Coordinates of N, CA and C in Angstrom, one line a residue:
V1 N -4.1 2.9 7.1 CA -4.3 4.2 6.8 C -3.4 5.0 6.0
A2 N -3.9 5.9 5.0 CA -3.1 6.5 4.2 C -3.0 7.9 4.2
V3 N -1.7 8.4 4.3 CA -1.3 9.7 4.6 C -0.8 10.5 3.2
S4 N -1.7 11.2 2.5 CA -1.5 11.5 1.1 C -0.8 12.8 0.9
F5 N 0.0 12.8 -0.1 CA 0.9 14.0 -0.3 C 0.8 14.2 -1.8
C6 N 0.6 15.5 -2.5 CA 0.5 15.7 -3.8 C 1.7 16.5 -4.1
V7 N 2.7 15.9 -4.9 CA 4.0 16.3 -5.3 C 3.8 16.9 -6.7
K8 N 4.3 18.3 -6.9 CA 4.1 19.0 -8.2 C 5.4 19.9 -8.1
G9 N 6.4 19.7 -8.8 CA 7.6 20.3 -9.0 C 8.5 20.2 -7.8
T10 N 8.6 21.5 -7.0 CA 9.4 21.4 -5.8 C 8.2 21.5 -4.5
E11 N 6.9 21.5 -5.0 CA 5.9 21.6 -4.1 C 5.7 20.2 -3.5
I12 N 5.2 19.9 -2.2 CA 4.7 18.7 -1.7 C 3.8 19.3 -0.6
E13 N 2.5 19.0 -1.0 CA 1.4 19.4 -0.4 C 0.5 18.4 0.4
P14 N 0.2 18.2 1.5 CA -0.6 17.1 2.1 C -2.0 17.4 1.6
I15 N -2.6 16.1 1.2 CA -4.0 16.2 0.8 C -4.9 15.3 1.5
V16 N -6.2 15.5 1.3 CA -7.0 15.0 2.1 C -8.2 14.7 1.4
Y17 N -8.7 13.4 1.0 CA -9.7 13.1 0.0 C -11.2 13.4 0.7
G18 N -11.8 14.4 0.3 CA -13.1 14.4 1.1 C -13.4 15.9 0.8
P19 N -14.5 16.7 1.6 CA -14.8 17.9 1.2 C -13.7 19.0 1.5
P20 N -13.8 19.9 0.8 CA -12.9 20.8 0.7 C -12.3 21.5 2.0
W21 N -13.2 21.7 3.2 CA -13.0 22.2 4.3 C -12.2 21.2 5.2
Q22 N -11.9 19.8 4.8 CA -11.0 18.9 5.4 C -9.5 19.2 5.0
K23 N -9.3 20.0 4.2 CA -8.2 20.2 3.5 C -6.8 20.2 4.4
F24 N -7.2 21.0 5.5 CA -6.1 21.5 6.5 C -6.2 20.6 7.6
Q25 N -7.0 19.6 7.6 CA -7.1 18.8 8.8 C -6.8 17.2 8.7
Q26 N -5.8 17.2 7.9 CA -5.2 15.9 7.5 C -4.8 14.8 8.9
E27 N -3.9 15.8 9.7 CA -3.4 15.2 10.9 C -4.4 14.6 11.7
K28 N -5.4 15.5 12.0 CA -6.6 15.3 13.0 C -7.3 14.2 12.4
I29 N -7.7 14.0 11.0 CA -8.4 12.8 10.6 C -7.7 11.6 10.4
V30 N -6.4 11.6 10.1 CA -5.6 10.5 10.1 C -5.6 9.9 11.8
K31 N -5.3 10.9 12.5 CA -5.4 10.3 13.9 C -6.6 9.7 14.4
Q32 N -7.8 10.4 14.0 CA -9.0 9.5 14.4 C -9.2 8.3 13.6
R33 N -8.6 8.2 12.7 CA -8.8 6.9 11.9 C -7.8 5.8 12.6
I34 N -6.8 6.0 13.0 CA -6.0 5.2 13.7 C -6.8 4.8 15.0
E35 N -7.3 5.7 15.7 CA -7.9 5.5 17.0 C -9.3 4.5 16.7
K36 N -10.0 4.8 15.4 CA -11.1 4.1 15.4 C -10.7 2.7 15.0
I37 N -9.8 2.3 14.1 CA -9.5 1.2 13.9 C -9.0 0.2 15.0
H38 N -8.2 0.9 15.8 CA -7.7 0.2 17.0 C -8.9 0.1 18.0
Q39 N -9.9 0.8 18.2 CA -10.9 0.5 19.0 C -11.9 -0.7 18.5
A40 N -11.8 -0.9 17.2 CA -12.3 -2.0 16.4 C -11.5 -3.5 16.9
G41 N -10.2 -3.2 17.5 CA -9.6 -4.4 17.7 C -8.6 -4.9 16.4
L42 N -8.3 -4.0 15.7 CA -7.7 -4.2 14.5 C -6.3 -3.5 14.6
A43 N -5.2 -4.1 13.7 CA -3.7 -3.5 13.8 C -4.0 -2.4 12.6
V44 N -2.9 -1.4 12.8 CA -3.0 -0.3 11.7 C -1.6 -0.4 11.2
E45 N -1.7 -0.3 9.9 CA -0.4 0.1 9.2 C -0.7 1.5 8.7
L46 N 0.2 2.5 8.8 CA 0.2 3.9 8.4 C 1.2 4.0 7.1
D47 N 0.6 4.3 6.1 CA 1.3 4.5 4.7 C 1.3 5.9 4.3
L48 N 2.5 6.5 4.2 CA 2.8 7.8 3.4 C 2.8 7.5 2.0
G49 N 2.0 8.4 1.2 CA 2.0 8.3 -0.2 C 1.9 9.3 -1.3
T50 N 2.4 9.2 -2.4 CA 2.3 10.4 -3.3 C 1.6 10.1 -4.6
L51 N 1.3 9.0 -4.6 CA 0.4 8.5 -5.8 C -1.1 9.1 -5.9
S52 N -1.3 10.3 -6.6 CA -2.7 10.6 -6.6 C -2.7 11.2 -8.2
P53 N -4.0 10.9 -8.6 CA -4.2 11.1 -10.1 C -3.9 12.3 -10.6
Q54 N -4.0 13.4 -10.0 CA -3.7 14.8 -10.5 C -2.4 15.3 -10.2
C55 N -1.7 14.6 -9.6 CA -0.4 14.8 -9.3 C 1.0 14.0 -10.0
E56 N 2.1 14.3 -9.7 CA 3.1 13.6 -10.6 C 3.4 12.5 -9.8
H57 N 3.0 11.3 -10.9 CA 3.2 9.9 -10.4 C 4.6 9.4 -10.3
E58 N 5.6 9.5 -11.3 CA 6.9 9.2 -11.1 C 7.4 11.0 -10.6
I59 N 8.0 11.0 -9.5 CA 8.3 12.1 -8.9 C 9.4 12.9 -10.0
K60 N 9.3 14.3 -10.6 CA 10.4 14.5 -11.6 C 11.6 15.5 -11.0
N61 N 11.4 16.0 -9.8 CA 12.7 16.3 -9.1 C 13.0 15.4 -7.8
K62 N 13.4 14.8 -8.1 CA 13.8 13.7 -7.2 C 14.7 14.1 -6.0
D63 N 15.7 14.9 -6.6 CA 16.7 15.3 -5.7 C 16.1 16.3 -4.5
N64 N 15.2 17.2 -4.8 CA 14.3 17.7 -4.0 C 13.5 16.9 -3.1
F65 N 12.8 16.2 -3.5 CA 12.0 15.2 -2.8 C 12.7 14.4 -1.7
I66 N 13.8 13.6 -2.1 CA 14.6 13.0 -1.3 C 15.1 14.0 0.0
A67 N 15.4 15.2 -0.5 CA 16.1 16.1 0.6 C 14.9 16.8 1.4
Q68 N 13.6 16.9 1.1 CA 12.7 17.4 1.8 C 11.7 16.5 2.4
F69 N 11.4 15.3 1.9 CA 10.3 14.5 2.4 C 10.6 13.9 3.6
P70 N 11.9 13.6 4.2 CA 12.1 13.0 5.5 C 11.6 14.0 6.4
D71 N 11.4 15.3 6.4 CA 10.8 15.8 7.4 C 9.4 15.4 7.7
Y72 N 8.7 15.2 6.6 CA 7.3 14.7 6.6 C 7.3 13.3 7.3
V73 N 8.4 12.4 6.9 CA 8.5 11.2 7.7 C 8.7 11.3 9.0
Q74 N 9.4 11.9 9.4 CA 9.8 12.0 10.8 C 8.4 12.5 11.6
K75 N 7.7 13.5 11.0 CA 6.7 13.7 11.8 C 5.5 12.7 11.9
W76 N 5.5 11.8 10.9 CA 4.4 10.9 11.0 C 5.0 9.7 11.8
A77 N 6.5 9.4 11.7 CA 6.8 8.7 12.5 C 6.7 8.5 13.7
K78 N 6.9 10.1 14.5 CA 6.5 10.1 15.6 C 4.9 10.0 16.2
I79 N 4.1 10.3 15.0 CA 2.8 10.2 15.5 C 2.3 8.5 15.5
A80 N 3.1 7.8 14.7 CA 3.2 6.3 14.6 C 3.4 5.9 15.9
E81 N 4.5 6.2 16.5 CA 5.1 5.6 17.8 C 3.9 6.2 18.9
E82 N 3.5 7.6 18.9 CA 2.6 7.9 19.8 C 1.2 7.2 19.8
Y83 N 0.6 6.8 18.8 CA -0.3 6.3 18.4 C -0.4 4.5 18.4
Q84 N 0.9 4.0 18.6 CA 1.2 2.7 18.7 C 0.7 2.1 17.5
V85 N 1.0 2.5 16.2 CA 0.6 1.9 15.1 C 1.6 0.7 14.9
E86 N 1.0 -0.4 14.6 CA 1.8 -1.7 14.2 C 2.7 -1.5 13.4
I87 N 2.5 -1.3 12.0 CA 3.6 -1.1 10.9 C 3.4 0.4 10.3
F88 N 4.5 0.8 10.0 CA 4.6 2.1 9.2 C 5.5 1.8 8.0
C89 N 5.0 2.4 7.1 CA 5.6 2.6 5.7 C 6.0 4.0 5.2
P90 N 7.2 4.2 5.2 CA 7.9 5.8 5.1 C 7.4 6.4 3.5
L91 N 7.0 5.5 2.6 CA 6.7 5.8 1.5 C 6.1 4.8 0.5
N92 N 5.1 5.0 0.1 CA 4.3 3.9 -0.8 C 5.0 3.7 -2.2
E93 N 5.4 2.7 -2.6 CA 5.9 2.1 -3.9 C 6.9 3.3 -4.3
P94 N 8.2 3.1 -3.5 CA 9.2 4.2 -4.2 C 9.8 3.8 -5.4
N95 N 9.8 2.3 -5.8 CA 10.2 2.2 -7.1 C 9.5 2.6 -8.1
F96 N 8.3 3.1 -7.9 CA 7.5 3.9 -8.8 C 7.6 5.3 -9.0
A97 N 7.5 5.9 -7.7 CA 7.6 7.2 -7.3 C 9.0 7.9 -7.6
L98 N 9.9 7.2 -7.1 CA 11.6 7.5 -7.3 C 12.2 6.6 -8.2
R99 N 11.5 6.0 -9.2 CA 12.0 5.4 -10.0 C 13.7 5.5 -10.4
G100 N 14.4 4.3 -10.2 CA 15.9 4.4 -10.4 C 16.7 4.8 -9.1
R101 N 15.9 5.4 -8.0 CA 16.8 5.8 -6.7 C 15.7 5.4 -5.7
E102 N 15.2 4.3 -5.8 CA 14.2 3.6 -4.6 C 15.1 2.9 -3.7
S103 N 16.4 2.4 -3.8 CA 17.1 1.9 -2.8 C 17.8 3.0 -2.0
E104 N 18.5 3.9 -2.9 CA 19.0 5.0 -2.1 C 17.9 5.9 -1.0
W105 N 16.8 6.0 -1.4 CA 15.7 6.5 -0.4 C 15.5 5.5 0.6
A106 N 15.3 4.3 0.2 CA 15.1 3.3 1.2 C 15.9 3.4 2.5
Q107 N 17.3 3.3 1.9 CA 18.4 3.2 3.0 C 18.6 4.5 3.6
K108 N 18.4 5.7 3.1 CA 18.2 7.2 3.6 C 17.4 7.2 4.8
I109 N 16.1 6.7 4.5 CA 15.1 7.1 5.3 C 14.8 6.4 6.7
L110 N 15.3 5.2 6.5 CA 15.2 4.0 7.6 C 15.9 4.6 8.9
P111 N 17.2 4.9 9.0 CA 17.5 5.7 10.1 C 16.6 6.5 10.8
I112 N 16.1 7.5 9.8 CA 15.4 8.5 10.5 C 14.1 8.1 11.0
V113 N 13.3 7.0 10.4 CA 12.3 6.3 10.9 C 12.6 5.7 12.2
R114 N 13.7 5.0 12.3 CA 14.2 4.2 13.5 C 14.2 5.2 14.7
Q115 N 14.7 6.3 14.6 CA 15.1 7.3 15.6 C 13.9 7.6 16.3
A116 N 12.5 7.5 15.8 CA 11.1 8.1 16.0 C 10.5 6.9 16.5
Y117 N 10.3 5.9 15.7 CA 9.5 4.7 15.8 C 10.0 3.4 16.3
T118 N 9.3 2.7 17.1 CA 10.0 1.4 17.5 C 9.2 0.2 16.9
G119 N 8.2 0.4 16.2 CA 7.5 -0.8 15.8 C 7.9 -1.1 14.6
N120 N 7.3 -1.9 13.6 CA 7.5 -2.6 12.3 C 7.5 -1.6 11.3
V121 N 8.7 -1.8 10.5 CA 8.7 -0.9 9.4 C 8.8 -1.6 7.9
V122 N 7.9 -1.2 6.9 CA 7.8 -2.1 5.8 C 8.3 -1.4 4.8
L123 N 8.8 -2.0 3.8 CA 9.2 -1.3 2.3 C 8.1 -1.9 1.3
K124 N 7.2 -1.2 1.1 CA 6.0 -1.6 0.2 C 6.4 -0.9 -1.3
V125 N 6.5 -2.0 -2.2 CA 6.8 -1.6 -3.5 C 5.8 -2.1 -4.7
A126 N 5.8 -1.5 -5.6 CA 5.2 -1.9 -6.6 C 5.6 -3.0 -7.3
D127 N 4.5 -3.8 -7.6 CA 4.8 -5.4 -8.1 C 5.8 -6.0 -6.9
V128 N 7.0 -6.3 -7.4 CA 7.9 -7.2 -6.5 C 9.1 -6.6 -6.3
G129 N 9.3 -5.5 -6.9 CA 10.5 -4.7 -6.4 C 11.8 -5.3 -7.2
L130 N 11.5 -5.7 -8.2 CA 12.9 -6.4 -9.1 C 13.6 -5.3 -9.5
E131 N 13.3 -4.0 -9.6 CA 14.1 -3.0 -10.3 C 15.2 -2.5 -9.4
G132 N 15.4 -3.3 -8.1 CA 16.6 -3.0 -7.4 C 16.4 -2.6 -5.9
A133 N 15.1 -2.8 -5.5 CA 14.7 -2.3 -4.1 C 15.6 -3.1 -3.3
D134 N 16.2 -2.3 -2.3 CA 17.0 -2.8 -1.1 C 16.2 -3.0 0.3
F135 N 16.2 -3.9 0.5 CA 14.9 -4.3 1.8 C 15.8 -4.3 3.1
S136 N 17.4 -4.2 3.0 CA 18.2 -4.4 3.9 C 17.7 -3.4 5.5
G137 N 17.6 -4.0 6.7 CA 17.2 -3.3 7.7 C 15.7 -3.4 8.0
Y138 N 14.9 -3.5 7.1 CA 13.4 -3.6 7.2 C 12.8 -4.8 7.9
D139 N 11.7 -4.6 8.6 CA 11.1 -5.7 9.4 C 10.1 -6.5 8.1
Y140 N 9.4 -5.7 7.3 CA 8.6 -6.5 6.4 C 9.0 -5.9 4.9
A141 N 8.6 -6.8 3.9 CA 8.4 -6.3 2.5 C 7.1 -6.6 2.1
A142 N 6.5 -5.5 1.5 CA 4.9 -5.6 0.9 C 5.0 -5.6 -0.7
F143 N 4.6 -6.4 -1.2 CA 4.2 -6.3 -2.6 C 2.9 -6.0 -3.0
D144 N 2.9 -5.0 -4.2 CA 1.5 -4.6 -4.6 C 1.5 -5.2 -6.1
V145 N 0.6 -6.3 -6.1 CA 0.6 -7.0 -7.5 C -1.0 -7.2 -7.7
Y146 N -1.0 -6.9 -9.2 CA -2.4 -7.1 -9.7 C -2.2 -7.9 -11.2
A147 N -3.3 -8.1 -11.9 CA -3.0 -8.9 -13.2 C -4.0 -8.3 -14.1
E148 N -3.6 -9.0 -15.3 CA -4.5 -8.2 -16.6 C -5.7 -9.3 -16.8
D149 N -5.7 -10.8 -16.3 CA -6.8 -11.5 -16.5 C -6.6 -12.6 -15.7
L150 N -7.6 -13.9 -15.4 CA -7.3 -14.6 -14.5 C -6.2 -15.5 -14.8
T151 N -6.1 -15.8 -16.4 CA -4.9 -16.9 -16.7 C -3.7 -16.3 -16.2
E152 N -3.4 -14.9 -16.4 CA -2.1 -14.4 -15.9 C -2.1 -14.7 -14.3
W153 N -3.3 -14.3 -13.8 CA -3.3 -14.5 -12.4 C -2.5 -15.6 -11.7
Q154 N -3.3 -16.8 -12.4 CA -3.0 -18.1 -12.0 C -1.7 -18.4 -12.2
M155 N -0.9 -17.8 -13.3 CA 0.5 -18.2 -13.7 C 1.5 -17.3 -12.9
R156 N 1.0 -16.1 -12.3 CA 1.7 -15.0 -11.8 C 2.1 -15.4 -10.2
L157 N 0.9 -16.1 -9.7 CA 1.2 -16.1 -8.1 C 2.1 -16.9 -7.8
P158 N 2.5 -18.2 -8.4 CA 3.7 -18.9 -7.7 C 5.0 -18.1 -8.0
E159 N 5.2 -17.4 -9.1 CA 6.5 -16.5 -9.3 C 6.3 -15.6 -8.2
V160 N 5.2 -14.9 -7.8 CA 5.4 -13.9 -6.7 C 6.0 -14.7 -5.3
L161 N 5.3 -15.7 -5.2 CA 5.6 -16.4 -3.9 C 7.1 -16.7 -3.8
R162 N 7.6 -17.2 -5.0 CA 9.2 -17.5 -5.1 C 9.9 -16.3 -4.7
R163 N 9.5 -15.2 -5.2 CA 10.1 -13.9 -5.1 C 10.2 -13.5 -3.5
A164 N 8.8 -13.7 -3.0 CA 8.7 -13.4 -1.5 C 9.5 -14.3 -0.7
E165 N 9.8 -15.5 -0.8 CA 10.6 -16.3 0.0 C 12.1 -15.7 -0.4
E166 N 12.5 -15.5 -1.5 CA 13.9 -15.0 -1.8 C 14.2 -13.7 -1.1
V167 N 13.3 -12.7 -1.0 CA 13.4 -11.6 -0.4 C 13.4 -11.7 1.2
K168 N 12.5 -12.8 1.9 CA 12.5 -12.7 3.1 C 13.8 -13.5 3.4
S169 N 14.2 -14.5 2.8 CA 15.7 -15.1 3.5 C 16.8 -14.5 3.1
K170 N 16.8 -13.5 2.2 CA 18.0 -12.9 1.7 C 18.2 -11.7 2.8
Y171 N 17.1 -11.0 3.1 CA 17.2 -9.8 4.1 C 16.8 -10.3 5.3
N172 N 16.7 -11.3 5.6 CA 16.4 -11.8 7.0 C 15.0 -11.1 7.5
L173 N 14.1 -11.1 6.7 CA 12.8 -10.2 7.1 C 12.1 -10.9 8.0
K174 N 11.1 -10.4 8.7 CA 9.9 -11.2 9.7 C 9.1 -11.8 8.8
G175 N 8.7 -11.1 7.6 CA 7.7 -11.6 6.5 C 7.7 -10.6 5.6
V176 N 6.8 -11.2 4.5 CA 6.3 -10.8 3.2 C 5.1 -10.8 3.2
Y177 N 4.3 -9.7 2.7 CA 2.8 -9.7 2.7 C 2.4 -9.0 1.2
F178 N 1.2 -9.1 0.9 CA 0.5 -8.4 -0.2 C 0.0 -7.1 0.3
G179 N 0.9 -6.0 -0.1 CA 0.4 -4.5 0.3 C -0.9 -4.3 -0.3
E180 N -0.8 -4.6 -1.4 CA -2.4 -4.2 -2.1 C -2.5 -5.4 -3.3
T181 N -3.9 -5.7 -3.6 CA -4.2 -6.7 -4.4 C -5.6 -6.5 -4.8
G182 N -6.1 -6.7 -6.1 CA -7.6 -6.5 -6.2 C -7.8 -6.2 -7.6
A183 N -9.0 -6.4 -8.2 CA -9.4 -6.4 -9.5 C -10.5 -5.4 -9.7
I184 N -10.3 -4.5 -10.9 CA -11.4 -3.5 -11.0 C -12.4 -4.2 -11.8
T185 N -13.7 -3.5 -11.8 CA -14.7 -3.9 -12.6 C -15.1 -2.9 -13.6
Y186 N -14.3 -1.8 -13.8 CA -14.7 -0.9 -14.9 C -13.4 0.0 -14.6
R187 N -13.1 0.6 -15.9 CA -11.9 1.6 -16.0 C -12.4 3.1 -15.8
D188 N -12.0 3.7 -14.9 CA -12.2 5.1 -14.6 C -11.4 6.0 -15.4
P189 N -11.6 6.7 -16.6 CA -10.8 7.4 -17.4 C -10.1 8.6 -16.6
N190 N -10.6 8.8 -15.5 CA -10.2 10.1 -14.4 C -9.2 9.5 -13.8
D191 N -8.6 8.3 -13.9 CA -7.9 7.6 -12.7 C -6.7 6.7 -13.7
P192 N -5.6 7.4 -13.9 CA -4.8 6.5 -14.8 C -3.8 5.8 -13.7
L193 N -4.2 5.4 -12.2 CA -3.3 4.7 -11.6 C -3.9 3.3 -11.3
L194 N -5.1 3.0 -11.9 CA -5.8 1.9 -11.8 C -4.9 0.8 -12.3
A195 N -4.8 0.0 -11.5 CA -3.9 -1.4 -11.7 C -4.6 -2.5 -12.3
G196 N -4.0 -3.2 -13.4 CA -4.5 -4.6 -13.9 C -5.7 -4.4 -14.7
G197 N -6.2 -5.5 -15.4 CA -7.3 -5.5 -16.2 C -8.5 -5.3 -15.5
V198 N -9.6 -5.2 -16.5 CA -11.1 -5.1 -16.1 C -11.6 -6.6 -16.2
F199 N -12.2 -6.6 -15.0 CA -12.8 -8.1 -14.7 C -14.5 -7.8 -14.5
T200 N -15.2 -8.7 -15.1 CA -16.8 -9.0 -14.5 C -17.0 -9.3 -12.9
E201 N -17.8 -9.1 -12.4 CA -18.1 -9.4 -11.1 C -17.8 -10.7 -10.8
E202 N -18.3 -11.7 -11.5 CA -18.0 -13.0 -11.3 C -16.4 -13.3 -11.4
E203 N -15.8 -12.8 -12.4 CA -14.1 -12.8 -12.7 C -13.5 -12.5 -11.1
Q204 N -14.1 -11.1 -11.0 CA -13.5 -10.7 -9.7 C -13.4 -11.5 -8.5
A205 N -14.8 -12.0 -8.2 CA -14.6 -13.3 -7.3 C -13.6 -14.3 -7.4
Q206 N -13.4 -14.9 -8.6 CA -12.5 -15.8 -9.1 C -11.3 -15.4 -8.6
F207 N -11.1 -14.1 -9.1 CA -9.6 -13.5 -8.8 C -9.2 -13.9 -7.4
F208 N -10.0 -13.4 -6.5 CA -9.7 -13.7 -4.8 C -9.8 -15.1 -4.6
E209 N -10.6 -16.0 -5.2 CA -10.5 -17.2 -4.7 C -9.1 -17.9 -5.4
I210 N -8.7 -17.5 -6.2 CA -7.5 -18.1 -6.8 C -6.1 -17.3 -6.1
F211 N -6.5 -16.3 -5.7 CA -5.4 -15.6 -4.9 C -5.3 -16.5 -3.6
F212 N -6.2 -16.6 -2.8 CA -6.2 -17.2 -1.5 C -6.0 -18.7 -1.6
Q213 N -6.4 -19.2 -2.6 CA -6.0 -20.7 -2.8 C -4.5 -20.8 -3.0
N214 N -3.8 -19.9 -3.7 CA -2.3 -19.9 -3.8 C -1.5 -19.4 -2.7
V215 N -2.1 -18.6 -2.1 CA -1.0 -17.9 -1.0 C -1.4 -18.0 0.6
W216 N -2.3 -18.4 0.7 CA -2.9 -18.7 2.0 C -2.0 -19.6 2.9
D217 N -1.5 -18.8 4.1 CA -0.6 -19.6 4.9 C 1.0 -19.5 4.4
K218 N 1.2 -19.0 3.0 CA 2.6 -19.0 2.5 C 3.1 -17.6 2.6
V219 N 2.2 -16.6 3.1 CA 2.6 -15.2 3.2 C 2.1 -14.6 4.6
S220 N 2.8 -13.4 4.9 CA 2.3 -12.8 6.2 C 1.0 -12.3 6.0
G221 N 0.2 -12.0 5.1 CA -0.9 -11.3 5.0 C -1.1 -10.9 3.7
A222 N -2.5 -10.0 3.5 CA -2.7 -9.5 2.3 C -3.6 -8.3 2.7
F223 N -3.5 -7.2 1.9 CA -4.4 -5.8 2.1 C -5.3 -6.1 0.7
V224 N -6.6 -6.2 1.0 CA -7.7 -6.4 0.0 C -8.0 -5.3 -0.3
M225 N -8.0 -4.7 -1.9 CA -8.8 -3.6 -2.7 C -10.1 -4.0 -2.9
A226 N -11.1 -3.7 -2.3 CA -11.2 -2.4 -1.6 C -12.4 -2.6 -0.8
W227 N -12.4 -2.8 0.5 CA -13.4 -2.4 1.5 C -13.7 -0.9 1.8
A228 N -12.4 -0.4 2.1 CA -12.1 1.0 2.7 C -12.8 2.2 1.6
K229 N -12.5 1.9 0.4 CA -13.0 2.8 -0.6 C -14.5 3.0 -0.6
S230 N -14.8 3.9 -1.4 CA -16.4 4.1 -1.6 C -17.0 3.1 -2.5
S231 N -18.3 2.9 -2.6 CA -18.9 1.9 -3.4 C -18.9 2.3 -4.8
Q232 N -18.6 3.6 -5.0 CA -18.1 3.8 -6.6 C -16.8 3.5 -7.1
S233 N -15.7 3.0 -6.0 CA -14.6 2.7 -6.7 C -14.4 1.3 -7.6
P234 N -13.7 1.5 -8.6 CA -13.7 0.5 -9.4 C -13.1 -0.9 -9.0
Y235 N -12.4 -0.6 -7.6 CA -12.0 -2.0 -6.8 C -12.9 -2.5 -5.9
N236 N -14.2 -1.9 -5.8 CA -15.2 -2.0 -4.7 C -15.8 -3.5 -4.8
I237 N -15.6 -4.3 -3.6 CA -16.4 -5.5 -3.7 C -17.3 -5.8 -2.8
R238 N -17.7 -4.6 -2.0 CA -19.0 -4.7 -1.0 C -20.1 -5.1 -1.8
N239 N -21.0 -6.1 -1.4 CA -22.2 -6.4 -1.8 C -22.1 -6.9 -3.2
K240 N -20.8 -7.8 -3.6 CA -20.4 -8.4 -4.6 C -20.2 -9.9 -4.6
P241 N -20.1 -10.6 -5.4 CA -19.8 -12.1 -4.9 C -18.2 -12.3 -4.4
A242 N -17.4 -11.2 -4.9 CA -16.0 -11.4 -4.2 C -15.6 -10.9 -2.8
E243 N -17.0 -10.3 -2.3 CA -17.1 -10.1 -0.8 C -17.2 -11.4 -0.2
E244 N -18.0 -12.0 -0.6 CA -18.3 -13.3 0.1 C -16.9 -14.2 0.0
V245 N -16.1 -14.3 -1.1 CA -15.3 -15.1 -1.1 C -14.4 -14.5 -0.1
V246 N -13.8 -13.1 -0.1 CA -13.0 -12.6 1.0 C -13.1 -13.1 2.2
K247 N -14.6 -12.8 2.5 CA -15.2 -13.3 4.2 C -15.0 -14.7 4.3
K248 N -15.1 -15.7 3.4 CA -14.9 -16.8 3.5 C -13.4 -17.3 4.0
W249 N -12.4 -16.7 3.3 CA -11.0 -16.9 3.6 C -10.7 -16.3 5.0
F250 N -11.1 -14.9 5.1 CA -10.8 -14.5 6.3 C -11.1 -15.1 7.7
N251 N -12.5 -15.7 7.5 CA -13.0 -16.5 8.7 C -12.7 -17.9 8.8
K252 N -11.7 -18.3 8.0 CA -11.2 -19.6 7.7 C -10.4 -19.9 9.2
E253 N -10.6 -20.9 9.9 CA -9.8 -21.4 11.1 C -8.6 -22.2 10.8

């Protein structure tokens, strides 16, 4: 479940994707989503994020953000505790949003989270966090990994798995998982945050088959892009060959 914010200059504004009247109901909507997922018998990861197409991608005023955003994190960590959220992510991809200061952020925010939340805390990074992410004290690391084409994907995954094992061992983590992965089937010119190359629907299915063949039972899990998004999302796999591939693997005994 995502809790989204738009950062522009010194302004940090909570945002909700949906009708304008929902703008001031972020907390209510997120809580309802958590409850709905739990009622379905599934675990919840609650992610705070600032990556929105119309907002700053790499935050410009990092000093202001690092000083102000902990108040939002503390609020949502308390909600995560109250609603028994299984995994909490204080900031999505800090090595992208706070490039160059991601470790400073990661270590500053962790004790604030721990004061309010007793569940698992994940440091979720763009790619594999080679820019210097410090996973010390976290329970999990999550890698958001994409590829330009199937050849690169086949070659890249063993490297990612080696990095996962290295991070897990070095920081004594409970596990490492793929925080995001997926393949777009068209390029939306209004969304500069789309990751990876463009795939045909058949290639999208091959993308996930290659993925699971390489990583199954070697990591703690994976979040697939995208069942949750609308049918218009470039990542959408609903009613496509890729959906059957994903179903096959997740139904694997």
